XYZ file of C-alpha atoms in Angstrom:
136
model
C -177.262 -176.258 110.194
C -179.928 -178.483 111.540
C -182.880 -180.277 109.822
C -185.668 -180.939 111.897
C -187.985 -184.058 110.349
C -191.538 -183.851 111.940
C -191.886 -187.725 112.072
C -195.813 -189.361 111.273
C -197.094 -185.488 112.576
C -197.503 -183.660 108.714
C -194.632 -181.266 109.289
C -192.125 -180.392 107.237
C -187.961 -179.402 108.866
C -186.731 -176.314 108.337
C -183.739 -175.000 108.519
C -181.439 -172.598 110.532
C -178.646 -170.208 109.854
C -175.121 -168.673 112.259
C -172.206 -167.048 110.806
C -170.275 -164.021 110.495
C -169.110 -162.220 107.882
C -165.905 -160.208 107.331
C -165.319 -157.365 105.015
C -163.342 -155.188 104.458
C -163.206 -151.430 103.004
C -160.582 -150.015 100.916
C -161.396 -146.093 100.097
C -158.794 -144.306 97.623
C -159.581 -140.447 97.900
C -156.776 -137.722 96.524
C -157.751 -134.009 95.419
C -155.231 -132.660 92.693
C -155.883 -128.069 92.798
C -154.603 -125.943 90.794
C -154.680 -122.120 90.602
C -152.832 -119.480 88.258
C -153.254 -115.603 88.234
C -151.675 -113.258 86.435
C -152.177 -110.063 86.606
C -150.784 -106.596 84.507
C -152.104 -102.871 84.087
C -150.620 -100.505 82.293
C -151.102 -96.725 82.312
C -149.010 -93.805 79.794
C -150.605 -89.755 81.154
C -148.870 -87.696 77.753
C -149.816 -84.187 77.224
C -148.708 -81.186 74.740
C -149.111 -78.168 75.361
C -148.001 -75.080 72.439
C -147.898 -71.608 72.340
C -147.003 -68.824 69.387
C -147.201 -64.903 70.187
C -146.468 -62.339 67.483
C -146.282 -58.543 68.835
C -146.292 -55.685 66.544
C -145.815 -51.983 67.664
C -145.995 -49.791 64.468
C -146.297 -45.681 65.274
C -145.232 -42.923 63.156
C -144.998 -39.187 62.230
C -144.012 -37.609 59.637
C -143.631 -33.776 58.520
C -142.599 -32.701 55.279
C -142.599 -28.515 54.708
C -140.850 -26.628 51.784
C -141.541 -22.992 51.799
C -141.717 -20.612 48.844
C -138.051 -19.710 49.157
C -136.418 -23.320 48.993
C -136.115 -24.137 52.341
C -137.234 -27.170 53.640
C -137.639 -28.907 56.610
C -138.631 -32.124 57.711
C -139.671 -33.750 61.034
C -140.332 -37.745 61.705
C -140.684 -39.965 64.631
C -141.047 -43.540 64.208
C -140.948 -45.858 66.967
C -140.657 -49.321 65.726
C -141.758 -53.365 68.076
C -142.111 -55.986 66.888
C -141.941 -59.723 69.595
C -142.048 -62.868 69.062
C -142.104 -66.082 71.013
C -143.034 -69.359 70.835
C -143.041 -72.240 73.709
C -144.423 -76.093 74.775
C -144.633 -78.169 76.629
C -144.763 -81.962 76.650
C -145.535 -83.917 79.415
C -145.096 -87.800 79.589
C -145.650 -89.751 82.229
C -146.161 -93.654 82.032
C -146.594 -97.161 85.333
C -147.641 -99.929 85.527
C -147.522 -102.673 87.322
C -147.891 -106.674 86.999
C -148.233 -109.840 89.408
C -147.887 -113.530 89.362
C -149.067 -115.866 91.538
C -149.562 -119.724 91.263
C -150.855 -123.173 93.348
C -151.326 -126.083 94.204
C -152.399 -128.863 96.177
C -152.187 -132.255 96.210
C -154.114 -134.303 99.192
C -154.482 -137.994 99.292
C -156.571 -140.267 101.632
C -156.129 -144.296 102.199
C -159.235 -145.052 104.047
C -159.062 -148.373 105.189
C -162.823 -149.995 107.007
C -162.807 -153.627 109.213
C -166.406 -154.830 109.259
C -167.372 -157.445 111.414
C -171.198 -158.467 111.511
C -173.064 -161.642 112.837
C -175.944 -162.655 111.844
C -178.941 -166.053 111.923
C -180.733 -166.884 110.507
C -184.503 -169.636 110.661
C -187.223 -170.658 108.573
C -189.451 -171.680 111.021
C -193.194 -173.641 110.445
C -196.171 -173.805 112.920
C -197.551 -176.652 113.323
C -200.061 -178.122 116.005
C -197.329 -179.810 117.980
C -194.118 -176.429 117.754
C -190.843 -179.235 116.858
C -187.560 -178.324 118.718
C -185.440 -176.769 116.649
C -181.789 -177.927 117.189
C -178.730 -176.332 115.332
C -176.200 -178.237 115.241
């Protein structure tokens, strides 16, 4: 720092400063992330079928004759047919899927930076006769 005294010129003094700045920057950056997924899908298929059938066939023929002398004649034809059926079907199916996943992510960054700078500043006073300023 230096000062200037103008003496009988009537000027005030000036101010000059020069130096260096040293600073550092520390930064910590941290990221934590996770992801979980779960999926399930199930299906059930079922089918029922039932049927019933019944058939009956009857046929007949009957002849009966009695004459005046008491003779008797009889003829019979008869057919009978019966059919019954029952049927059931059952189908069952199931399918499914299930999945799960998990992931994690971690990151840690440490940054250190050194900042160096030089500076100078001065206050100059203008007068009729410029003063000489010397840095000390």
